[in-house]
Coordinates of N, CA, C and O in Angstrom, one line a residue:
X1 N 0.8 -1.2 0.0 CA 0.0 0.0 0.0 C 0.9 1.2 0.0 O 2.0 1.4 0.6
X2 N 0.3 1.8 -0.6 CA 1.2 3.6 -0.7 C 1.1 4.3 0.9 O 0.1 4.4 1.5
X3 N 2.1 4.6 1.2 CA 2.2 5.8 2.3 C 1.1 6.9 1.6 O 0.9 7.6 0.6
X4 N 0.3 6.6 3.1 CA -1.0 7.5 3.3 C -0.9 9.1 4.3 O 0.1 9.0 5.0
X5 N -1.4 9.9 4.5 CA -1.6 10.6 5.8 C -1.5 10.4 7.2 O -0.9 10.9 8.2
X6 N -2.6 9.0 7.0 CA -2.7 8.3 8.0 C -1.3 7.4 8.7 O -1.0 7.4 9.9
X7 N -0.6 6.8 7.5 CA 0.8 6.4 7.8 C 1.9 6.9 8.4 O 2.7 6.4 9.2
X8 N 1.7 8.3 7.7 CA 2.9 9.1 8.3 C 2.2 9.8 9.5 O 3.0 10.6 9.9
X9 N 1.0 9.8 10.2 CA 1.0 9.9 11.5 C 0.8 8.6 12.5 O 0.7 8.7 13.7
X10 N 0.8 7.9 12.1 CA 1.2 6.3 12.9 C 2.6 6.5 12.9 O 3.1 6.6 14.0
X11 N 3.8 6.8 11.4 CA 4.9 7.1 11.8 C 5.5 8.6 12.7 O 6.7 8.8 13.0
X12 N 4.6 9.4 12.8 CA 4.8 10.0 14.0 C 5.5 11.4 13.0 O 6.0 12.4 13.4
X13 N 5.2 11.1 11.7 CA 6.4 12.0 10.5 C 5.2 13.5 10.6 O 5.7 14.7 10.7
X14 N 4.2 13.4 10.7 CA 2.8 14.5 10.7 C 2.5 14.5 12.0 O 2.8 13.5 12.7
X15 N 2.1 15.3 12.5 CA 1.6 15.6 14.0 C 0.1 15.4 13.8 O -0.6 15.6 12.8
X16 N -0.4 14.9 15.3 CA -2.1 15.0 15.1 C -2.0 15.2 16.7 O -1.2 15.4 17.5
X17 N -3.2 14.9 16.7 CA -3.9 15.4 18.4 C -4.2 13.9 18.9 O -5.2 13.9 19.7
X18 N -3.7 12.8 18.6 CA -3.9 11.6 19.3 C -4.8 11.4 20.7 O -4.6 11.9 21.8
X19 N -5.6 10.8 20.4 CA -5.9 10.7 22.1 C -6.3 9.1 22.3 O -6.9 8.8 23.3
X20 N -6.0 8.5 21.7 CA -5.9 6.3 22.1 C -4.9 6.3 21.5 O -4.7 7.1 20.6
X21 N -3.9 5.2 21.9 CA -3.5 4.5 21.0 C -3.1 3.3 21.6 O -3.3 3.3 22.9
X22 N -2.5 1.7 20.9 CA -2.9 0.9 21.8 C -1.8 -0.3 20.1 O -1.7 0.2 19.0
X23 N -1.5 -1.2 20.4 CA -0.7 -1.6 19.1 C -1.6 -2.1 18.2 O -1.0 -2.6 17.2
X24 N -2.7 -2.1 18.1 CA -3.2 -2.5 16.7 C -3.7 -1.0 15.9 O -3.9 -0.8 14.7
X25 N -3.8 -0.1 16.8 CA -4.8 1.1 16.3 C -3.9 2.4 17.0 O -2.9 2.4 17.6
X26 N -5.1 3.7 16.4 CA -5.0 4.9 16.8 C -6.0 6.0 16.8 O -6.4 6.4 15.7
X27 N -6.4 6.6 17.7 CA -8.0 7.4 17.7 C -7.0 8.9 17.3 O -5.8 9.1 17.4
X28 N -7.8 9.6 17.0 CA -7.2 11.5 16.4 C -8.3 12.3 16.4 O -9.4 11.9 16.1
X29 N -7.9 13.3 16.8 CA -9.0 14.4 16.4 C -9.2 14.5 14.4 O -8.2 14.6 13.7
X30 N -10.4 14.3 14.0 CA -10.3 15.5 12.7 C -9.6 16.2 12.6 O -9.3 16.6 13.8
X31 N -9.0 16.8 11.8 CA -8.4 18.3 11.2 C -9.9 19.0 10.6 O -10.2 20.0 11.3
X32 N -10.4 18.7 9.9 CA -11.5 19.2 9.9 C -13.2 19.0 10.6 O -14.2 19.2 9.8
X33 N -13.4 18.6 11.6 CA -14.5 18.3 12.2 C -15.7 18.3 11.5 O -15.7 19.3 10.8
X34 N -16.6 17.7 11.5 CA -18.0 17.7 11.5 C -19.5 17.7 12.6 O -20.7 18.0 12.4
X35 N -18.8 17.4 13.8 CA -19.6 17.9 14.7 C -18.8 18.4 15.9 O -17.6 18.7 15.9
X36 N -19.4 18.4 16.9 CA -18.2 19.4 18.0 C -17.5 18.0 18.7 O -16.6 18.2 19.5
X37 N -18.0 16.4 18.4 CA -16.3 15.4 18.7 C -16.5 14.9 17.3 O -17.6 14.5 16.8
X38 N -15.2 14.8 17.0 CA -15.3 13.8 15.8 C -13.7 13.4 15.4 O -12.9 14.2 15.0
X39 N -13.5 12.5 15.6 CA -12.1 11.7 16.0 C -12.3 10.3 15.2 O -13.4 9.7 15.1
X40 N -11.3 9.9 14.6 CA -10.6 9.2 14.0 C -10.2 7.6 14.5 O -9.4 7.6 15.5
X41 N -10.4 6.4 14.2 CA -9.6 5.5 14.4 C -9.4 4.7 13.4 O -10.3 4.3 12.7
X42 N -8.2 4.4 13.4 CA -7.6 3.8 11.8 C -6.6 2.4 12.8 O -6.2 2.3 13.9
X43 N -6.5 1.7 11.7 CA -5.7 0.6 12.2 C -4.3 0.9 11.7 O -4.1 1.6 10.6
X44 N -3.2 0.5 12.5 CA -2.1 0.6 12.2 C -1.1 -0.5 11.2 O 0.1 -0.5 10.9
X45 N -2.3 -1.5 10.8 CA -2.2 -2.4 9.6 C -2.7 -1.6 8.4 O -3.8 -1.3 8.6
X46 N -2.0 -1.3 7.3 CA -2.6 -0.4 6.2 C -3.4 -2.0 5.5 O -3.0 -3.2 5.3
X47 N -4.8 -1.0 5.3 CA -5.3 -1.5 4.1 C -6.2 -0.6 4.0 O -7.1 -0.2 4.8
X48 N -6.0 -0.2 2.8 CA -7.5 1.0 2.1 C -7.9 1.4 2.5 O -7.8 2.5 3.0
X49 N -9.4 0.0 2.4 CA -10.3 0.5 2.6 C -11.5 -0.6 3.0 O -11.1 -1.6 2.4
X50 N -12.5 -0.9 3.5 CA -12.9 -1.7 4.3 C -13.3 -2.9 3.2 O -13.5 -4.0 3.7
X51 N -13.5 -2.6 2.0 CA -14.1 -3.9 1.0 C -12.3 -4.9 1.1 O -12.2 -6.2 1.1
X52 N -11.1 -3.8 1.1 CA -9.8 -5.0 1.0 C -9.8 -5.9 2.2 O -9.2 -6.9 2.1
X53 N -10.5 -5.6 3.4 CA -9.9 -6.0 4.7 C -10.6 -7.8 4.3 O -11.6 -7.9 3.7
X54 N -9.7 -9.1 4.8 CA -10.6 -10.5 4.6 C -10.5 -10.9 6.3 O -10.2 -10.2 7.3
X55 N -10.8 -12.0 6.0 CA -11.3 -12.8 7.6 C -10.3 -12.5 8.0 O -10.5 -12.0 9.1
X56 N -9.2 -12.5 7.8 CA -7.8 -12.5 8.8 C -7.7 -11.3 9.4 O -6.9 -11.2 10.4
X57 N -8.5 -10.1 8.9 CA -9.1 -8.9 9.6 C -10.4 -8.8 10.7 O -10.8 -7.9 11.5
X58 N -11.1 -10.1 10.4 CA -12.0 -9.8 11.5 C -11.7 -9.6 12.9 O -12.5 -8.8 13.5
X59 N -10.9 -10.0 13.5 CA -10.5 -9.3 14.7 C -10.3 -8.0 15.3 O -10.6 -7.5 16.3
X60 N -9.5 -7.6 13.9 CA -8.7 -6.2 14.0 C -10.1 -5.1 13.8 O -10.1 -4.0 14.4
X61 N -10.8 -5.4 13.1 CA -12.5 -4.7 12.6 C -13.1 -4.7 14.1 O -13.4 -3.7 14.6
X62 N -13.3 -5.8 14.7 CA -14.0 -5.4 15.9 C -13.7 -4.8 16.8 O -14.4 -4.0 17.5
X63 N -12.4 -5.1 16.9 CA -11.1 -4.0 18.1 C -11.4 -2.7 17.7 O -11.4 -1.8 18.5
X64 N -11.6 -2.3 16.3 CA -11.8 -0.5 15.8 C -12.9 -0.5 16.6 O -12.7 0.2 17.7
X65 N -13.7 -0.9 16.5 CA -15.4 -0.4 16.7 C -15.1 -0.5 18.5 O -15.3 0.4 19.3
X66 N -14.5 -1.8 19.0 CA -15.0 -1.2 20.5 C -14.0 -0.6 20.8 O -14.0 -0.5 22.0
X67 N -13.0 0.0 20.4 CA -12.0 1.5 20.7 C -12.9 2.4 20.4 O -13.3 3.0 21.4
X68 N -13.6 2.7 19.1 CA -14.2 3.9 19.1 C -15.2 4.3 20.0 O -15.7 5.4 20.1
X69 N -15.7 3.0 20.8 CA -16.8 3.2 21.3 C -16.2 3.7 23.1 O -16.7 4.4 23.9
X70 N -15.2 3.2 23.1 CA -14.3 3.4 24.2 C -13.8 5.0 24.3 O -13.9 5.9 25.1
X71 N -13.5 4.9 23.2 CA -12.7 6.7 23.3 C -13.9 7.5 23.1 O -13.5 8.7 22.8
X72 N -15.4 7.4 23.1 CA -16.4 8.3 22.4 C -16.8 8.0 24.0 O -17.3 9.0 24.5
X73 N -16.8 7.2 24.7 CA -17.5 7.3 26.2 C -16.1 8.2 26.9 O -16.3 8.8 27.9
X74 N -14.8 8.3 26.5 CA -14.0 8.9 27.3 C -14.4 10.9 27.0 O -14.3 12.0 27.6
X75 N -14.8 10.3 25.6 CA -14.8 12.0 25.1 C -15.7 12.5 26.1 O -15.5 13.4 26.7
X76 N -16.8 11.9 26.1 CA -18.2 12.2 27.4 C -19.5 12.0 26.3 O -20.6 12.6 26.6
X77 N -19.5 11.2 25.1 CA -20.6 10.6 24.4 C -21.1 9.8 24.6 O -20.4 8.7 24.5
X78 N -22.3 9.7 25.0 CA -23.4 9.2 25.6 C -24.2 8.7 24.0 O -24.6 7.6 23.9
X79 N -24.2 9.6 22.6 CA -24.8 8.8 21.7 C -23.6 9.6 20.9 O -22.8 10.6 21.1
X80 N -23.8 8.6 20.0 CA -22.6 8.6 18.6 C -22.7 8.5 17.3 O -23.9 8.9 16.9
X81 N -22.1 8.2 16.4 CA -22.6 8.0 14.8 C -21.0 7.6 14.6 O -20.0 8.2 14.8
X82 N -21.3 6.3 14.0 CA -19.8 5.7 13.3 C -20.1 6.0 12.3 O -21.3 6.3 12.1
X83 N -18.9 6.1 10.9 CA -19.0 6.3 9.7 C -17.8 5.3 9.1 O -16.9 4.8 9.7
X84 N -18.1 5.1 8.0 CA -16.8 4.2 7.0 C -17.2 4.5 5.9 O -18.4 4.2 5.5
X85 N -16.3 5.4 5.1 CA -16.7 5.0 4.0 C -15.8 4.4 3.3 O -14.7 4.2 3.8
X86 N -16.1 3.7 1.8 CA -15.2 2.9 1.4 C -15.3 3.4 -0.2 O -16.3 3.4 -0.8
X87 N -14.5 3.7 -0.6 CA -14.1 4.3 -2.1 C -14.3 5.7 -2.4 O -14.9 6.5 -1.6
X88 N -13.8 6.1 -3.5 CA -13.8 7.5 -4.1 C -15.3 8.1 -3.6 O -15.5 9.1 -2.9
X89 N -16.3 7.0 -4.3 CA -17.7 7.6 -4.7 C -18.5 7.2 -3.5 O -19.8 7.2 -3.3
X90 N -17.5 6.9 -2.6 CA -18.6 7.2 -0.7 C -18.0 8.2 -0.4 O -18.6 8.6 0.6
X91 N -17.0 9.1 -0.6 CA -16.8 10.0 -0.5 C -15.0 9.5 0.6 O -14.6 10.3 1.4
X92 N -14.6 8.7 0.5 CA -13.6 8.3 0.8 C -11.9 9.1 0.4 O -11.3 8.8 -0.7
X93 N -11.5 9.9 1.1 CA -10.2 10.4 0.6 C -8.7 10.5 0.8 O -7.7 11.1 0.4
X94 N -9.1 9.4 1.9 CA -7.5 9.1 2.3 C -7.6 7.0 2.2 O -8.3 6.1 2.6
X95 N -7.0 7.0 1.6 CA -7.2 5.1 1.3 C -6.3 4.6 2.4 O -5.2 4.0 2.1
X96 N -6.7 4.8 3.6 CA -6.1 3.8 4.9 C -7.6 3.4 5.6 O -8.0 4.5 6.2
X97 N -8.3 2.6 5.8 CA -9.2 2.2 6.7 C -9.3 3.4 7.5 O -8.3 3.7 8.1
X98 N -10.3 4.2 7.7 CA -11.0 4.6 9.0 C -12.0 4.2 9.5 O -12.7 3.3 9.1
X99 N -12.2 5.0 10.7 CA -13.9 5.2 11.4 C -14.3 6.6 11.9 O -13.7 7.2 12.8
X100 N -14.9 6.9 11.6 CA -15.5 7.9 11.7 C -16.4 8.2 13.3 O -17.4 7.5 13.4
X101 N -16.1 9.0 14.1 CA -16.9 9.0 15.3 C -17.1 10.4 15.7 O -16.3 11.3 16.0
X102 N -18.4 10.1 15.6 CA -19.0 11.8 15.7 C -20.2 12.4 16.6 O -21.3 12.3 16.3
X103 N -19.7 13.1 17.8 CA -20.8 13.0 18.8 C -21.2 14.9 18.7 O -20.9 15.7 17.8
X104 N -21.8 14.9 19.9 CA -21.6 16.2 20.5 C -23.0 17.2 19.9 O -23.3 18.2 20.5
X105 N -23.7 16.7 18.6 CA -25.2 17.3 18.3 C -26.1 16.2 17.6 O -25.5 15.1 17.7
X106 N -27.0 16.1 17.2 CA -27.5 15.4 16.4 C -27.9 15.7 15.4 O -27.9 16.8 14.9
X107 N -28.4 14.2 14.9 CA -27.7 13.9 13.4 C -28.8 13.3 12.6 O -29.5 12.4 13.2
X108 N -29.2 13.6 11.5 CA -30.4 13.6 10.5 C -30.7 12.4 9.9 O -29.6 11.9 9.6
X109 N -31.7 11.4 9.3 CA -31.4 10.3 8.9 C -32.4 10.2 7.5 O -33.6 10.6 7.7
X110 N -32.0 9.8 6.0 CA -30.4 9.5 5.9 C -29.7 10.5 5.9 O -30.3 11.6 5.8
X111 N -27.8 10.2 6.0 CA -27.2 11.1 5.9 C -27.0 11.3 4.4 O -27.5 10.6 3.5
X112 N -26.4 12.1 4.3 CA -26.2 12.8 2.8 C -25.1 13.0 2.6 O -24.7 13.5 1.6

């Protein structure tokens, strides 16, 4: 996989506002936010994007989700909204796996 954003702040080369980290993963603030929490966790195994990840990822997929849900009750989120997108045309623009966690107002259904 090509050195991403996300890579060179796992390699520590970009600065972010970290707030988990733990050896499989890493939670971050946004650089650009969407709601008033919205933080980041990406795995520290590069892959894309969530259609590459196979069985040998199912572990590492569940460990995202209960970190995010971990660092979203540290943030002080009581309700949340995970996000993934997966390719160009979900609106996907960094090709390292994320998750998207976004608390702090609510949130309209569907999203757009």
């Amino acid at each position: 996989m090509a050195e991403t954003l996300f890579s060179k702040i796992i390699d520590r080369e970009i600065p972010a506002d970290i707030i988990f980290e733990d050896d499989q993963c890493l939670a971050f603030r946004d650089i650009n936010p969407q709601a008033p929490t919205h933080f980041l966790v990406i795995p520290k195994k590069p892959i894309p994007k969530l259609s590459d990840a196979g069985a040998e990822d199912a572990s590492l997929l569940g460990h995202l989700l209960l970190i995010a849900s971990q660092v979203a009750k540290q943030e002080g989120l009581e309700d949340f909204r995970l996000n993934v997108n997966n390719g160009a045309g979900a609106s996907q623009t960094v090709f390292h796996l994320h998750v998207h966690v976004l608390g702090g107002r609510s949130f309209n259904w569907p999203p757009g």
